[in-house]
Short mmCIF file of C-alpha atoms in Angstrom, two decimals:
data_model
loop_
_atom_site.label_atom_id
_atom_site.label_comp_id
_atom_site.label_asym_id
_atom_site.label_seq_id
_atom_site.Cartn_x
_atom_site.Cartn_y
_atom_site.Cartn_z
CA MET A 1 126.29 140.63 104.20
CA LYS A 2 122.64 140.23 103.18
CA LYS A 3 123.78 138.36 100.06
CA TYR A 4 125.69 135.79 102.13
CA LEU A 5 122.82 135.44 104.58
CA LEU A 6 120.37 134.88 101.72
CA ALA A 7 122.72 132.30 100.12
CA ALA A 8 123.06 130.46 103.45
CA LEU A 9 119.29 130.53 103.95
CA LEU A 10 118.69 129.15 100.43
CA ALA A 11 121.27 126.39 100.98
CA ALA A 12 119.66 125.39 104.28
CA THR A 13 116.21 125.38 102.65
CA SER A 14 117.35 123.18 99.78
CA LEU A 15 119.06 120.80 102.22
CA SER A 16 115.92 120.36 104.30
CA ALA A 17 113.80 119.96 101.16
CA SER A 18 116.04 117.13 99.93
CA ALA A 19 116.32 115.41 103.33
CA PHE A 20 115.57 111.70 103.29
CA SER A 21 112.06 111.17 104.71
CA THR A 22 110.18 108.19 106.09
CA ALA A 23 107.65 108.54 103.24
CA GLU A 24 110.49 108.24 100.72
CA LEU A 25 111.86 105.22 102.61
CA THR A 26 108.45 103.50 102.39
CA ARG A 27 108.26 104.17 98.64
CA ILE A 28 111.72 102.63 98.09
CA LEU A 29 111.09 99.55 100.25
CA GLN A 30 107.64 98.82 98.81
CA LYS A 31 108.63 99.37 95.17
CA PRO A 32 109.88 95.83 94.30
CA ASP A 33 107.42 93.11 93.29
CA ASN A 34 109.34 90.73 95.50
CA ILE A 35 112.48 90.45 97.60
CA GLN A 36 114.19 87.09 98.12
CA GLY A 37 117.19 86.10 100.16
CA ASN A 38 118.65 84.37 103.19
CA PHE A 39 118.28 85.21 106.86
CA ILE A 40 120.11 84.47 110.05
CA GLN A 41 118.33 85.24 113.28
CA TYR A 42 120.06 85.41 116.66
CA ARG A 43 117.93 85.27 119.77
CA HIS A 44 119.87 86.59 122.77
CA LEU A 45 118.21 85.55 126.03
CA LYS A 46 119.44 86.88 129.36
CA SER A 47 119.24 83.37 130.79
CA LEU A 48 121.58 81.84 128.15
CA SER A 49 125.30 82.51 127.63
CA LYS A 50 125.13 81.96 123.84
CA PRO A 51 122.49 83.19 121.39
CA MET A 52 120.17 80.74 119.65
CA ALA A 53 120.67 80.91 115.87
CA THR A 54 118.08 80.21 113.19
CA THR A 55 118.89 80.25 109.45
CA GLY A 56 116.86 79.93 106.29
CA LYS A 57 115.41 81.65 103.24
CA PHE A 58 112.64 84.17 102.77
CA VAL A 59 110.43 85.62 100.06
CA LEU A 60 108.73 88.96 100.72
CA MET A 61 106.04 90.43 98.51
CA PRO A 62 105.32 93.90 99.93
CA LYS A 63 101.61 94.31 100.72
CA ARG A 64 101.04 90.58 100.03
CA GLY A 65 103.00 88.63 102.60
CA LEU A 66 106.12 86.80 103.66
CA LEU A 67 107.27 83.22 103.15
CA TRP A 68 109.73 82.28 105.94
CA GLN A 69 111.54 78.99 105.27
CA MET A 70 113.59 77.94 108.30
CA GLN A 71 116.31 75.38 107.58
CA LYS A 72 118.29 75.19 110.84
CA PRO A 73 118.11 74.16 113.66
CA PHE A 74 115.03 72.42 112.19
CA ALA A 75 112.99 72.76 109.01
CA ALA A 76 109.72 74.72 109.13
CA VAL A 77 107.88 76.83 106.59
CA LEU A 78 105.73 79.73 107.76
CA ARG A 79 103.57 82.11 105.79
CA VAL A 80 102.86 85.53 107.28
CA ARG A 81 100.00 87.50 105.73
CA SER A 82 97.52 90.04 107.00
CA ASP A 83 95.05 87.18 107.66
CA GLY A 84 97.49 85.47 110.03
CA ILE A 85 100.45 83.11 110.36
CA SER A 86 100.11 79.62 108.92
CA GLN A 87 102.49 76.66 108.75
CA TRP A 88 103.07 74.29 105.83
CA ASN A 89 102.60 70.64 106.81
CA GLY A 90 103.76 69.18 103.48
CA LYS A 91 100.27 69.09 102.00
CA GLY A 92 98.63 72.38 102.90
CA TRP A 93 98.66 75.46 105.11
CA ILE A 94 97.49 75.08 108.68
CA MET A 95 96.45 78.18 110.59
CA PRO A 96 96.41 77.98 114.39
CA ASP A 97 93.32 79.05 116.31
CA THR A 98 93.98 82.80 116.65
CA GLY A 99 91.20 83.08 119.23
CA LYS A 100 93.60 81.46 121.70
CA MET A 101 96.35 83.99 120.88
CA PRO A 102 95.15 87.50 121.67
CA GLY A 103 97.32 90.20 120.14
CA GLN A 104 98.63 87.93 117.37
CA ASN A 105 97.17 90.13 114.63
CA ARG A 106 98.99 93.14 116.10
CA GLN A 107 102.27 91.17 116.12
CA ILE A 108 101.73 90.01 112.52
CA LYS A 109 101.06 93.56 111.36
CA LEU A 110 104.15 94.81 113.23
CA PHE A 111 106.41 92.16 111.69
CA LEU A 112 105.14 92.82 108.14
CA ASP A 113 105.53 96.58 108.68
CA LEU A 114 109.11 96.09 109.96
CA ILE A 115 110.36 93.85 107.17
CA GLY A 116 108.32 95.57 104.46
CA GLY A 117 109.22 99.09 105.55
CA ASP A 118 105.67 100.40 106.03
CA THR A 119 106.53 103.49 108.05
CA GLN A 120 102.89 104.68 108.09
CA GLY A 121 101.90 101.51 109.92
CA LEU A 122 104.86 101.82 112.30
CA GLU A 123 104.11 105.48 113.11
CA LYS A 124 100.85 104.43 114.80
CA GLN A 125 102.81 102.65 117.53
CA PHE A 126 106.31 104.17 117.50
CA ASP A 127 108.18 107.46 117.26
CA LEU A 128 110.46 107.16 114.24
CA LYS A 129 113.97 108.59 113.94
CA LEU A 130 115.45 108.20 110.45
CA GLU A 131 119.12 108.93 109.75
CA GLY A 132 121.34 108.56 106.70
CA SER A 133 120.54 108.51 102.99
CA VAL A 134 118.89 106.31 100.38
CA GLN A 135 122.20 104.41 100.03
CA LYS A 136 122.60 103.69 103.78
CA TRP A 137 120.01 104.47 106.43
CA THR A 138 119.03 103.55 109.98
CA LEU A 139 115.58 103.86 111.48
CA GLN A 140 115.10 103.76 115.24
CA LEU A 141 111.63 103.04 116.61
CA THR A 142 110.79 104.13 120.14
CA PRO A 143 107.46 102.81 121.48
CA LYS A 144 104.72 105.34 122.08
CA THR A 145 101.74 103.06 122.79
CA LEU A 146 101.33 101.40 126.18
CA VAL A 147 101.37 97.90 124.67
CA MET A 148 104.63 98.43 122.75
CA LYS A 149 106.24 100.16 125.76
CA GLN A 150 105.59 96.99 127.76
CA ILE A 151 107.38 94.83 125.14
CA PHE A 152 110.21 96.91 123.60
CA ASN A 153 112.82 99.45 124.68
CA HIS A 154 113.44 100.22 121.00
CA ILE A 155 113.74 98.62 117.56
CA ASP A 156 116.56 99.41 115.11
CA ILE A 157 116.21 98.80 111.37
CA SER A 158 118.93 99.45 108.79
CA GLY A 159 119.40 98.98 105.08
CA ASP A 160 119.65 100.54 101.64
CA ASN A 161 117.13 99.75 98.89
CA VAL A 162 116.00 96.83 101.11
CA VAL A 163 115.95 96.10 104.84
CA ARG A 164 119.28 94.46 105.78
CA ARG A 165 118.94 94.17 109.55
CA ILE A 166 116.31 94.35 112.29
CA GLU A 167 117.21 94.44 115.99
CA LEU A 168 114.46 94.08 118.59
CA HIS A 169 115.55 95.29 122.04
CA GLU A 170 113.02 93.96 124.51
CA LYS A 171 112.00 95.40 127.85
CA GLN A 172 113.18 92.43 129.93
CA GLY A 173 116.69 92.55 128.40
CA ASP A 174 116.35 89.95 125.63
CA LYS A 175 117.29 90.84 122.06
CA THR A 176 116.50 89.47 118.59
CA ASP A 177 118.91 90.27 115.76
CA MET A 178 117.73 89.43 112.20
CA GLN A 179 120.22 89.82 109.34
CA PHE A 180 119.29 89.47 105.67
CA ASN A 181 121.82 88.62 102.95
CA GLY A 182 122.09 87.18 99.44
CA ILE A 183 119.18 89.42 98.54
CA THR A 184 117.71 89.62 95.05
CA VAL A 185 114.98 92.02 93.99
CA GLY A 186 112.30 91.28 91.39
CA ASN A 187 113.54 87.82 90.36
CA PRO A 188 110.94 85.23 89.25
CA LEU A 189 109.38 83.29 92.12
CA ASP A 190 109.44 79.52 92.25
CA GLU A 191 106.10 77.71 91.95
CA PHE A 192 105.73 77.10 95.71
CA ALA A 193 106.26 80.79 96.56
CA LYS A 194 103.82 81.87 93.81
CA GLN A 195 101.08 79.60 95.11
CA SER A 196 101.78 80.43 98.75
CA LEU A 197 101.70 84.21 98.40
#
C-alpha cells in the first residue's frame, strides 16, 4: 500500500512540476525577434445590431513595439511603443498630445502586454488563470485594480507559440474580439517596419 501511495505522490509531484506556467508562457511569446501577420478586429457595441469590423496587417517586435496597419474600413498606420502611440501621415510619425489623454500610457502598456504576452506586466493589474499546454492555451485575466475593474469584466487571450486571439469584455457590455492569422515568426522585416520599430 505504501508503495502505491508513494508512486501516486511522485506522479502528482512530477505533474505539478511540469505544469505550464505563466513564466513559461512569457518566455515562449517573447522569444521571436518579430511576429508578422493579419488581424481582424470586431467591435461589438450594445447599441449596434452588427459588429464593426477592422482588418489589416501587423508587425510585433516583443519589447520594441507594434506596427498596426489598418486597411479596412479605411487605411491608417499606427505605431505603438512604450513612448506612446503615433500615426504615420505619409511623411513622418505624428504623436498626439498625451497631456490631453490621461491614462493613455497605462492603456499602451496594457495593449503591448496583451499582444506580446508579458504576464509579469499583466499580473500587476489582473489575476491570471492559465489553462492548457504550450500547444494550445487560454489565459483569463480578471481585474484586480480599481481602474481595470471599472473598465473590464475580464479579458481572454488564447494561442500557441503566438497569441491568436484577444477578447476584451467590457464593464458596460461592449466587447472587442481581435483575431490574428497568417502569422509568420522571425521573417525579415520590410524597410518601413525596420525604420518604424
